CSV table of C-alpha atoms in Angstrom, one decimal:
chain,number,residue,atom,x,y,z
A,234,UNK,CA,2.2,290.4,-9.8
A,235,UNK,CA,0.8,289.6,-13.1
A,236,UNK,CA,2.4,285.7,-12.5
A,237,UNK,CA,0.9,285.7,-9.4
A,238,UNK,CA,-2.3,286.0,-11.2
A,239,UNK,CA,-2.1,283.6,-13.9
A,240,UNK,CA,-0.9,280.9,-11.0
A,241,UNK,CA,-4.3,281.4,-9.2
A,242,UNK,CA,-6.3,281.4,-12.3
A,243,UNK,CA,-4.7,278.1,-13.2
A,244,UNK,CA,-5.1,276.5,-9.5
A,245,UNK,CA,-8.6,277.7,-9.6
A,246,UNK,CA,-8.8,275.8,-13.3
A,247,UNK,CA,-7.4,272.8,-11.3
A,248,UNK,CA,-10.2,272.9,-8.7
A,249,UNK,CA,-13.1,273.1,-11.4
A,250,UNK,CA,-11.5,270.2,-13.1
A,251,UNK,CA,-11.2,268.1,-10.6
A,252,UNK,CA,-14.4,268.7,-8.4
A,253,UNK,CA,-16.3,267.2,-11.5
A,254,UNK,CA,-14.5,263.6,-9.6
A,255,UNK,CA,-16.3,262.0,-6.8
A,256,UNK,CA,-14.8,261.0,-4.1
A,257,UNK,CA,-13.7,257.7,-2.9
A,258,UNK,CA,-13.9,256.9,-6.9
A,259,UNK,CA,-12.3,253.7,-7.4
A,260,UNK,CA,-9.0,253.6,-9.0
A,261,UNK,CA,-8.1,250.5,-11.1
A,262,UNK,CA,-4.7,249.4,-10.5
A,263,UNK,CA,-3.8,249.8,-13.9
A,264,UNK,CA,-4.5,253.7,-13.4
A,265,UNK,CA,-2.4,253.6,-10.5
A,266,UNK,CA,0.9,251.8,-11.9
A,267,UNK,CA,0.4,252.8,-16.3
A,268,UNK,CA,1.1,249.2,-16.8
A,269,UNK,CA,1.2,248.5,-20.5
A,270,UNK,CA,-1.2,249.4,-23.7
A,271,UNK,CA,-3.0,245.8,-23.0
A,272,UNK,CA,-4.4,247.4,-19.6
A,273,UNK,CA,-7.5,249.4,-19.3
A,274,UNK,CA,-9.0,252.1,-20.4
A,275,UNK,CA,-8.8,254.5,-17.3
A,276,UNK,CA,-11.8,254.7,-15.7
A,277,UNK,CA,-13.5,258.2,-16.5
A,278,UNK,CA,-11.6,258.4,-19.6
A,279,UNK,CA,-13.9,257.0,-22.3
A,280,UNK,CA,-17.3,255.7,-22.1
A,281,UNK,CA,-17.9,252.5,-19.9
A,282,UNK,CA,-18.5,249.4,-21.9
A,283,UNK,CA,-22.5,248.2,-21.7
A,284,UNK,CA,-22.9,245.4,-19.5
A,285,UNK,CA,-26.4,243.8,-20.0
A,286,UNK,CA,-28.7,241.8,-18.1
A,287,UNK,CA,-28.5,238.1,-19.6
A,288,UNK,CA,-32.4,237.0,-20.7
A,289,UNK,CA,-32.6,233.6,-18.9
A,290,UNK,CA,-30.5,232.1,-16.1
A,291,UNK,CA,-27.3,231.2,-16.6
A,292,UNK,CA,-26.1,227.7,-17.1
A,293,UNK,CA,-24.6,226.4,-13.5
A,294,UNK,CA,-23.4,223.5,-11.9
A,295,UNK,CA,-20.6,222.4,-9.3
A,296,UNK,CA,-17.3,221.3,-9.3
A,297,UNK,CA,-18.0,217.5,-7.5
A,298,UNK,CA,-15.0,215.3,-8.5
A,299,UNK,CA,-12.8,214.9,-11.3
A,300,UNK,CA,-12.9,211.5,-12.1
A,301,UNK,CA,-16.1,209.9,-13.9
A,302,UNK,CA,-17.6,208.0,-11.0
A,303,UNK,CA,-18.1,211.4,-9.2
A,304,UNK,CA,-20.9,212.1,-12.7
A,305,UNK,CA,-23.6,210.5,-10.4
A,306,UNK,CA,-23.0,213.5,-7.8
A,307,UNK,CA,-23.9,216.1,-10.7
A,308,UNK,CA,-27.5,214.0,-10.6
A,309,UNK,CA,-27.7,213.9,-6.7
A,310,UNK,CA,-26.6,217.7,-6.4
A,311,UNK,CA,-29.7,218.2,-9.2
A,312,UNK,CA,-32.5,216.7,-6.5
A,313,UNK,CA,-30.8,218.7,-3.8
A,314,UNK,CA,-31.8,221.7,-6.0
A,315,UNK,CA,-35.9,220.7,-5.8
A,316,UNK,CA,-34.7,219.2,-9.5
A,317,UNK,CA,-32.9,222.4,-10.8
A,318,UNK,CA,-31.7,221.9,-14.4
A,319,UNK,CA,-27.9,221.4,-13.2
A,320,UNK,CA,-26.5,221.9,-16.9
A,321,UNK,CA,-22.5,222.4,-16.4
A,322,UNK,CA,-20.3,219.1,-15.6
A,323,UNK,CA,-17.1,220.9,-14.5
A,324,UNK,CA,-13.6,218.7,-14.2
A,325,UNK,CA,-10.1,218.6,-14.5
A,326,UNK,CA,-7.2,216.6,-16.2
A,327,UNK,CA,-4.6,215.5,-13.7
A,328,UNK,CA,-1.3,217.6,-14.4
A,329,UNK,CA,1.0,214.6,-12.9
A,330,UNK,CA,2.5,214.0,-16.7
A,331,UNK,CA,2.3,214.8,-19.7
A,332,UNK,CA,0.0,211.1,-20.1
A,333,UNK,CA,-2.3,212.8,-17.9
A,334,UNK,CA,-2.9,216.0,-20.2
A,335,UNK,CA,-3.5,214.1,-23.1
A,336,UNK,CA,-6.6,212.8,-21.4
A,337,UNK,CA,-7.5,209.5,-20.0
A,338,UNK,CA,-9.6,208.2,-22.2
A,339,UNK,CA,-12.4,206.2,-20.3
A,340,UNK,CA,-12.8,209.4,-18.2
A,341,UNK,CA,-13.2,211.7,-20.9
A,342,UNK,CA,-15.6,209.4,-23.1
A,343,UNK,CA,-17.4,209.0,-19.5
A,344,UNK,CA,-17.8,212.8,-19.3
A,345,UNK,CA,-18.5,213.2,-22.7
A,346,UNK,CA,-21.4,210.5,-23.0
A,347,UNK,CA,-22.5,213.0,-20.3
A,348,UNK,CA,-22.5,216.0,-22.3
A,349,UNK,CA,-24.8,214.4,-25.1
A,350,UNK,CA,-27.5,212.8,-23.1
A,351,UNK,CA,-29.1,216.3,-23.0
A,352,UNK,CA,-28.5,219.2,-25.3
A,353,UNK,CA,-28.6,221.6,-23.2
A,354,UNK,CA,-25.6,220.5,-21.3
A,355,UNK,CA,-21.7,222.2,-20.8
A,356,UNK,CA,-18.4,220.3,-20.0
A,357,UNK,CA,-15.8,222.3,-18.7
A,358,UNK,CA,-12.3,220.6,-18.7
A,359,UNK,CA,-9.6,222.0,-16.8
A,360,UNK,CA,-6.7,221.9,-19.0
A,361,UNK,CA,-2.8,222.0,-17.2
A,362,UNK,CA,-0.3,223.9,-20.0
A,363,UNK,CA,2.7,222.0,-18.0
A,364,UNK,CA,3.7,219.6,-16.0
A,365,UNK,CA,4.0,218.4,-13.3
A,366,UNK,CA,1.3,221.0,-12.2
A,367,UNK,CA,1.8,221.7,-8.9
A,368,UNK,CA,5.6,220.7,-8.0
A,369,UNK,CA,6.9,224.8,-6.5
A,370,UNK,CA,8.4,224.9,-9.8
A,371,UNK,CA,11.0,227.6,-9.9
A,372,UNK,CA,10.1,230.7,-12.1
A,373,UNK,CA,13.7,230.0,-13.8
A,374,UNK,CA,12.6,226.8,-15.1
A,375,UNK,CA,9.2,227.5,-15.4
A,376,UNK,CA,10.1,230.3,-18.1
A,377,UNK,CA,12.5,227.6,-20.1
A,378,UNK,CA,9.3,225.5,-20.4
A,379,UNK,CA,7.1,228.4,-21.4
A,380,UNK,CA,9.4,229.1,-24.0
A,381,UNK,CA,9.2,225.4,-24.7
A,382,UNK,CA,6.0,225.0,-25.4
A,383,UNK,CA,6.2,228.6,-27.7
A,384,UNK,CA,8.2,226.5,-29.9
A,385,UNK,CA,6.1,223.9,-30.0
A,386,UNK,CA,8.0,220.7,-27.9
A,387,UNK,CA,4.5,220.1,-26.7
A,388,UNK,CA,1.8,220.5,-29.6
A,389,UNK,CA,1.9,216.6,-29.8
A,390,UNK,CA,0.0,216.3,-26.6
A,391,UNK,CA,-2.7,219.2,-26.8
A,392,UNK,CA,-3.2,217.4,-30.2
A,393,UNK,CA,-3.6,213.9,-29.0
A,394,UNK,CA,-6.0,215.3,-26.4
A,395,UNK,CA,-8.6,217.6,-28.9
A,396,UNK,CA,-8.6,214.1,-31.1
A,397,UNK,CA,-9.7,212.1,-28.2
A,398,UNK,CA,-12.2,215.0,-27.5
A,399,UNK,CA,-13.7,214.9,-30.6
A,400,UNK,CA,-13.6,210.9,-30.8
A,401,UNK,CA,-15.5,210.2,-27.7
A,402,UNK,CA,-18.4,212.7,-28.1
A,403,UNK,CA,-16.2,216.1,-26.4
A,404,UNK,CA,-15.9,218.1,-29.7
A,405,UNK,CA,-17.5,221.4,-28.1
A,406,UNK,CA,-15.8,221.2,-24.7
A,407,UNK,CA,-14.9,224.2,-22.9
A,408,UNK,CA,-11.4,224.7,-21.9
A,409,UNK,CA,-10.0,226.4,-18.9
A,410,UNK,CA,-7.0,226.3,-19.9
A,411,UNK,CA,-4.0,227.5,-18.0
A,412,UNK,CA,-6.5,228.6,-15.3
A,413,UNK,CA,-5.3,230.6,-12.4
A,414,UNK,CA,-2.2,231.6,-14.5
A,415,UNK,CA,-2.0,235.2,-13.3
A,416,UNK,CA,-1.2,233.0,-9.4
A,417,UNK,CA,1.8,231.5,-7.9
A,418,UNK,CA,-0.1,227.8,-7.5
A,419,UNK,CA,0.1,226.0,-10.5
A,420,UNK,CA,3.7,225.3,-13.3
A,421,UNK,CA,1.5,227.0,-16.0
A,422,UNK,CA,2.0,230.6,-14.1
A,423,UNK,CA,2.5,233.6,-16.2
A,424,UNK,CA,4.9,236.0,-14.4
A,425,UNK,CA,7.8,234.2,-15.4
A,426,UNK,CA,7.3,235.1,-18.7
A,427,UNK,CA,4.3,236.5,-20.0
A,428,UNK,CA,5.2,237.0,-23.5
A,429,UNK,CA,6.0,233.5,-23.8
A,430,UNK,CA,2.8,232.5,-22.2
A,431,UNK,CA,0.7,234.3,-24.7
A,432,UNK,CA,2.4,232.7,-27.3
A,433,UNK,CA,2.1,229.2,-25.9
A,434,UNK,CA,-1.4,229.7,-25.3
A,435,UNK,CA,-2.1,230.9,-29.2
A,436,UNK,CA,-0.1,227.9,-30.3
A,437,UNK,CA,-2.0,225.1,-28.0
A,438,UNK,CA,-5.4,227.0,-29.4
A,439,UNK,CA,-4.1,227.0,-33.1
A,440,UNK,CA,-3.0,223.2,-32.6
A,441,UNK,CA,-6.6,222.0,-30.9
A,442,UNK,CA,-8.5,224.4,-33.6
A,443,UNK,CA,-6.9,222.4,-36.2
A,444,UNK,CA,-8.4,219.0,-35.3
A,445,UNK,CA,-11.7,218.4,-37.3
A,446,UNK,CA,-14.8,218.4,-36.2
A,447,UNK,CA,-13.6,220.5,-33.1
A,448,UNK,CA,-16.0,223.7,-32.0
A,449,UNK,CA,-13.7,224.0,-28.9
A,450,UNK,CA,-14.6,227.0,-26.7
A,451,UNK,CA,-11.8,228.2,-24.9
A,452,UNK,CA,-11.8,230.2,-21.7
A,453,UNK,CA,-9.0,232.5,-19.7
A,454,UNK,CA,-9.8,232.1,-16.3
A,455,UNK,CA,-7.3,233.9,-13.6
A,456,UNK,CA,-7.7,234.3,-10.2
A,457,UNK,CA,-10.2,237.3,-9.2
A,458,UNK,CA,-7.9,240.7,-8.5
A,459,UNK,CA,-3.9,241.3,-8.7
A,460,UNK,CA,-2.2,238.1,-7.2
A,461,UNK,CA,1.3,237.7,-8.7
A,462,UNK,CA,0.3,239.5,-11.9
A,463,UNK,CA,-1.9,241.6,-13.6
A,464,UNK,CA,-4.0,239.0,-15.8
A,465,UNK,CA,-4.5,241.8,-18.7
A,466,UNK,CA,-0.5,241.0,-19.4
A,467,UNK,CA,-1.6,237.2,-19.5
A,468,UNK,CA,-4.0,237.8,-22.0
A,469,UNK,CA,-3.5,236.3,-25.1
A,470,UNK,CA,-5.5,237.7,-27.4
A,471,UNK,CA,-9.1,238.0,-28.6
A,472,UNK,CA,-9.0,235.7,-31.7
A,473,UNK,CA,-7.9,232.8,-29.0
A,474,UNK,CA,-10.1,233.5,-26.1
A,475,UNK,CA,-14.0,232.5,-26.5
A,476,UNK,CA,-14.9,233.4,-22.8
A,477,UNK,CA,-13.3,235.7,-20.1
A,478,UNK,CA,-13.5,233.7,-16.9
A,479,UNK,CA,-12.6,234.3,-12.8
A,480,UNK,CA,-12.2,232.2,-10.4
A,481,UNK,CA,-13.9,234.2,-7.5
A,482,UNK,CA,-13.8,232.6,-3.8
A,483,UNK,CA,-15.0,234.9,-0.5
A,484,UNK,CA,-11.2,236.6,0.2
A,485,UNK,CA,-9.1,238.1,2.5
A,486,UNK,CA,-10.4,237.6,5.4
A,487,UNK,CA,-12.4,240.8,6.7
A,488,UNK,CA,-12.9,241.5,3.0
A,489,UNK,CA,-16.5,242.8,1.4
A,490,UNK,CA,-18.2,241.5,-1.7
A,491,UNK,CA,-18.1,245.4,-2.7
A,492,UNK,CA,-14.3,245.0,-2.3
A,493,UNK,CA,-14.3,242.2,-5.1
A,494,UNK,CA,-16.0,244.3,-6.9
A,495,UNK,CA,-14.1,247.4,-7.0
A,496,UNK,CA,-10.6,245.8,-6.3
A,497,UNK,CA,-8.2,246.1,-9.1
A,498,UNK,CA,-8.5,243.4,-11.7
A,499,UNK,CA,-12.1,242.4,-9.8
A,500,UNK,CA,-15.3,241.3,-11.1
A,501,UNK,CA,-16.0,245.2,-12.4
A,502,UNK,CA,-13.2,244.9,-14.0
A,503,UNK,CA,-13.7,242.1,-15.1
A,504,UNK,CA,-16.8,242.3,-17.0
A,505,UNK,CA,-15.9,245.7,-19.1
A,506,UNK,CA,-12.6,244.1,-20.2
A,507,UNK,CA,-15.1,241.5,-21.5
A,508,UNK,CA,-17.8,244.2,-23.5
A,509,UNK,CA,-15.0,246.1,-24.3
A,510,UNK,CA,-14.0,243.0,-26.8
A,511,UNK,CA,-17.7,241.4,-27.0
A,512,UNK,CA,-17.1,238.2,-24.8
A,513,UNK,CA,-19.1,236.7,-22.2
A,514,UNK,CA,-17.7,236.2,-18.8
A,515,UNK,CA,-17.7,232.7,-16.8
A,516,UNK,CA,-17.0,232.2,-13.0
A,517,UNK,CA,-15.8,228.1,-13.4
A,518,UNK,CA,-14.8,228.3,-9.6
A,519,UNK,CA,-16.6,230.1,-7.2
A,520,UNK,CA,-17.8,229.6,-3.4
A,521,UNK,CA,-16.5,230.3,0.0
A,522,UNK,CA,-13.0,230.6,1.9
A,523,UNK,CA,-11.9,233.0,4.2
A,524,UNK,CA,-14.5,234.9,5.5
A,525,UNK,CA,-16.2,231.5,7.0
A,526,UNK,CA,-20.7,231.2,6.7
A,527,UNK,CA,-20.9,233.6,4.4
A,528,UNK,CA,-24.7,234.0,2.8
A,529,UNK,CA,-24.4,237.7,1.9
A,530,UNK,CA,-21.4,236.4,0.0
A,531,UNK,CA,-23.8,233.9,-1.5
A,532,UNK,CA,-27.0,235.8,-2.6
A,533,UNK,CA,-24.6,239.0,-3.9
A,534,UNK,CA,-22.6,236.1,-5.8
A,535,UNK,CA,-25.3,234.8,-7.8
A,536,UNK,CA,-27.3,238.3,-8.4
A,537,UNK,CA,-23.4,239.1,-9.8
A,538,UNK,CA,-23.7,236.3,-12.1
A,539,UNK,CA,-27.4,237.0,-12.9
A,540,UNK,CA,-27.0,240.7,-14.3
A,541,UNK,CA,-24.0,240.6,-16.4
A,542,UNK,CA,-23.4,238.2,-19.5
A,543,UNK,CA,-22.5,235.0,-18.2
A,544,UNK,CA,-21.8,232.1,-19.7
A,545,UNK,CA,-21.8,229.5,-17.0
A,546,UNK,CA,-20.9,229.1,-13.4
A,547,UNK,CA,-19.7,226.3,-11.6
A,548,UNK,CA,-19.9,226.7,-7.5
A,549,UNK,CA,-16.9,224.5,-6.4
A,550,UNK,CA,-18.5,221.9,-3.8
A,551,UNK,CA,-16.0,221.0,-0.9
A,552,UNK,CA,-15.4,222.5,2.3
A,553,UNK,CA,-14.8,224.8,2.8
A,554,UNK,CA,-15.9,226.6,0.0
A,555,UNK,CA,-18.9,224.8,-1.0
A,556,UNK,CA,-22.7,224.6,0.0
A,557,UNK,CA,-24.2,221.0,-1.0
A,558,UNK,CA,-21.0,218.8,0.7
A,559,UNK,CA,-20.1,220.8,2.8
A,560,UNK,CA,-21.6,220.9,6.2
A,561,UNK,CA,-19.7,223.5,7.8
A,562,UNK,CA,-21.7,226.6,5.6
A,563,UNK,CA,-25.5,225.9,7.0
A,564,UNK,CA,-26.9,229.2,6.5
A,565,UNK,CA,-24.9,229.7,2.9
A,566,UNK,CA,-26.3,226.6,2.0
A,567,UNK,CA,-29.7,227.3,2.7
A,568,UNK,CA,-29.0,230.6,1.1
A,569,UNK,CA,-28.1,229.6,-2.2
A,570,UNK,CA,-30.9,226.3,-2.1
A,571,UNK,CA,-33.8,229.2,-1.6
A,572,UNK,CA,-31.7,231.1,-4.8
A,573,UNK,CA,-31.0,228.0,-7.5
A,574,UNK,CA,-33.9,225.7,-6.6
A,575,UNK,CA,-35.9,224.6,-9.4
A,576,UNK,CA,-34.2,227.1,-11.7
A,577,UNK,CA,-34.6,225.6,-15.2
A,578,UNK,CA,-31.1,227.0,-16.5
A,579,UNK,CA,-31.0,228.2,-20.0
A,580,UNK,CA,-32.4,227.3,-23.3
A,581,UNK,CA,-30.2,225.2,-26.1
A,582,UNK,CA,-28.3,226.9,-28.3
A,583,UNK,CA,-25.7,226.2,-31.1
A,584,UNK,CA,-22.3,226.9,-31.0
A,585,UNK,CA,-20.8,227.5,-34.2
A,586,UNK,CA,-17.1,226.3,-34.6
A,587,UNK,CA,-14.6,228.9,-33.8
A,588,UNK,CA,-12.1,230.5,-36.9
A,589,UNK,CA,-9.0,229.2,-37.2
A,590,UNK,CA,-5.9,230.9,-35.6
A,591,UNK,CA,-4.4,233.0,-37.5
A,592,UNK,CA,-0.4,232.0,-37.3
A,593,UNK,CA,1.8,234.3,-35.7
A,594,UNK,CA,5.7,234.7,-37.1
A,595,UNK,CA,8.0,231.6,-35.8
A,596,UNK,CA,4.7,229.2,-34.4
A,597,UNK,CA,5.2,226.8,-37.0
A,598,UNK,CA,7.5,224.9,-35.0
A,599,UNK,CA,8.0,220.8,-35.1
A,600,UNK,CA,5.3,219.9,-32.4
A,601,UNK,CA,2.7,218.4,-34.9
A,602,UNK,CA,2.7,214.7,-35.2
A,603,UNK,CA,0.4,213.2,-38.0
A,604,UNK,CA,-0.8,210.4,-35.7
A,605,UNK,CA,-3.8,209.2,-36.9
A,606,UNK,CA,-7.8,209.7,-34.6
A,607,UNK,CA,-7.9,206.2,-33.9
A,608,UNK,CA,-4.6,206.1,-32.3
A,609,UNK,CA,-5.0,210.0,-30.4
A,610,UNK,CA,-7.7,207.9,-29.1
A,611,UNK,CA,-6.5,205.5,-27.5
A,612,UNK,CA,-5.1,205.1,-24.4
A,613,UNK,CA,-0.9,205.1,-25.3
A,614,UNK,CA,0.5,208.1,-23.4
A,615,UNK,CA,3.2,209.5,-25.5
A,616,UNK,CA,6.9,210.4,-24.2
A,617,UNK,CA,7.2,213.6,-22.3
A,618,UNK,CA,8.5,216.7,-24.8
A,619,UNK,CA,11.5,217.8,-22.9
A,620,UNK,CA,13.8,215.6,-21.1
A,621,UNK,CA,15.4,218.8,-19.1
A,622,UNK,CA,11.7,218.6,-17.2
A,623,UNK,CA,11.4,217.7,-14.0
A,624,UNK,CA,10.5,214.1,-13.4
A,625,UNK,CA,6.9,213.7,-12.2
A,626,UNK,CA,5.4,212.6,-9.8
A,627,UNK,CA,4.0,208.4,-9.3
A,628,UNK,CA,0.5,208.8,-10.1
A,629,UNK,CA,0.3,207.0,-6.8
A,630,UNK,CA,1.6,209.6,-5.0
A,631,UNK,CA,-1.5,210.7,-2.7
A,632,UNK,CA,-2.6,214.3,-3.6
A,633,UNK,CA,-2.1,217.3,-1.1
A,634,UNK,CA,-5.0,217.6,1.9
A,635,UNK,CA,-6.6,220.3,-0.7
A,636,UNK,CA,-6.7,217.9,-3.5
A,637,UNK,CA,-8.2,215.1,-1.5
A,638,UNK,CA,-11.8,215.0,-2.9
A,639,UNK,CA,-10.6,214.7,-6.4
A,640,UNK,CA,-7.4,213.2,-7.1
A,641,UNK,CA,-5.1,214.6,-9.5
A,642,UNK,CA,-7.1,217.2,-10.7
A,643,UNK,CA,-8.8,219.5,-7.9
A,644,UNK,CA,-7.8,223.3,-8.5
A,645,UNK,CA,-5.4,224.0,-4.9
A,646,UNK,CA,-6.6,226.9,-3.0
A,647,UNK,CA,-4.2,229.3,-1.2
């Protein structure tokens, strides 16, 4: 009798505890599956990072090309925009070789001259971390090159391409490097090894950082929500990540912008996993997909981007995602004009150079060459790293129906 009593005393415990919960509370997936000690804080279990309201408008552009004759578009896109302030030139090195990461030169000094005709401008470079970039590279070899480039077989190139950076006028690029790595889209995928990938990411940071004159930002970007892998065992690290980014397009199908919101790994998620460590956040690809004309999708997008500490956001402009070329979105296009029009952006300010990396035990491998700035420069592509790679492709081959609007270098959608 007596244990009869202590069991009701301790369900009714139970039902006081638990009735302070609310329901339909949203459960992280990290709560749901105890991941790893690099995942969140369950939610309810310490105090919720402060998220603040930015003070001005955050820098934006559009994704409009990747080579340098699509810069004139960034100027067109402007007047569309009643003569908005369109401050963020977003683009993307082909991932075809290891030639094409290193940067071609007249395109980057194109972008670059760019940058510096107006202070209050942003580049954003897409940065591949392998090659060939999108080739359905098996996750076998995949984790041989990630372990690779850990060792350093490919510091020569990431070098060659912060000195041509800094030569032609780059030096405070942002990088979104590795974007989309938490996916299955692109060679530079985490899941086939994510300790390797963090450690490949610290040494390509540690190797750019070292170039001087560089105040390199650099951003980790995944794909909004789960995917392939939760992008909290991606991350690297806060003394090699500037900016937490996420690519955010309108899906599933069927799907709410409340649902990207409270999804696991989703924009709320998002944005505490950046206060928790001080960081702003960055949306570098955003727009439309599969939910079709979407302008709720639009105005709750940009009043997303307008309340929490953003750094910049680039809307990317094709169809179907996109609102300026695209004329399949009427009324999300005339949603987001009546949002961005005129919108003077955000005022100038410095960015200091970042510390250096501090070296972790074995990244002082033999991928450092000592070739001089004039010769990073210039427009010799060096020798690919690892002969066991596969070969790539002809940079004549013609880029997937995706990729069309900017060859070699258009982020693929799934």
């Amino acid at each position: 009798m007596r244990l009869g009593r202590l069991t009701l005393a301790a369900a009714a415990l139970l039902m006081l505890t638990t009735a302070s919960v609310p329901t339909g509370t949203p459960l992280s997936q990290t709560e749901r599956h105890a991941l790893s000690s690099d995942a969140f804080q369950p939610r309810g279990a310490a105090p919720r990072p402060v998220v603040q309201r930015p003070k001005h408008e955050a820098p934006f552009g559009a994704f409009v090309g990747s080579w340098d004759k699509y810069i004139p578009q960034l100027g067109r896109y402007a007047q569309w925009l009643n003569n908005a302030n369109v401050q963020v030139g977003h683009t993307y090195l082909a991932g075809n070789s290891w030639a094409d990461v290193e940067g071609e030169p007249v395109v980057l000094g194109m972008w670059s001259q760019w940058r510096l005709a107006d202070p209050s401008r942003m580049l954003i470079l897409g940065v591949p971390m392998l090659v060939p970039s999108e080739a359905a590279v098996p996750d076998g070899e995949v984790a041989k090159l990630l372990a690779q480039g850990a060792r350093g077989d490919f510091d020569r190139h990431f070098l060659r391409l912060a000195r041509r950076l800094v030569a032609l006028g780059g030096a405070d690029t942002v990088l979104t490097l590795g974007w989309e790595m938490n996916g299955t889209t692109y060679t530079h995928r985490c899941k086939p090894d994510p300790t390797a990938w963090k450690a490949y990411w610290r040494r390509i940071v540690s190797v750019m950082r070292s170039v001087p004159g560089q105040r390199f930002r650099f951003d980790f970007t995944p794909n909004r929500g789960l995917d392939a892998i939760p992008w909290t065992k991606c991350y690297p690290g806060d003394d090699v990540v500037d900016i937490i980014g996420m690519d955010s397009y309108d899906q599933p199908a069927g799907a709410t912008f409340d649902d990207y919101v409270r999804e696991p790994y989703g924009l709320q998620d998002q944005v505490e996993f950046a206060a928790k460590r001080g960081k702003p956040v960055s949306y570098p690809e955003w727009g439309l997909f599969r939910n079709g004309d979407n302008p709720e999708f639009v105005q709750r997008m940009v009043e997303w981007i307008r309340t929490h500490d953003t750094s910049y956001q680039t809307v990317t402009d094709y169809c179907p995602h996109g609102f300026w070329q695209c004329a399949q979105n009427p009324r999300s296009s005339s949603r987001f004009k009546q949002l961005m029009a005129g919108s003077q952006g955000a005022p100038v300010t410095a960015v200091p150079a970042p510390p250096a990396v501090t070296p972790q035990p074995g990244a002082a491998g033999s991928g450092s060459p000592g070739a001089s700035p004039a010769a990073a420069a210039s427009g010799t592509p060096s020798a690919p790293a690892s002969p066991s790679a596969p070969p790539s492709p002809s940079p004549a081959t013609p880029p997937s129906p995706s990729a069309a609007p900017a060859p070699g270098g258009l982020p693929a959608r799934r």
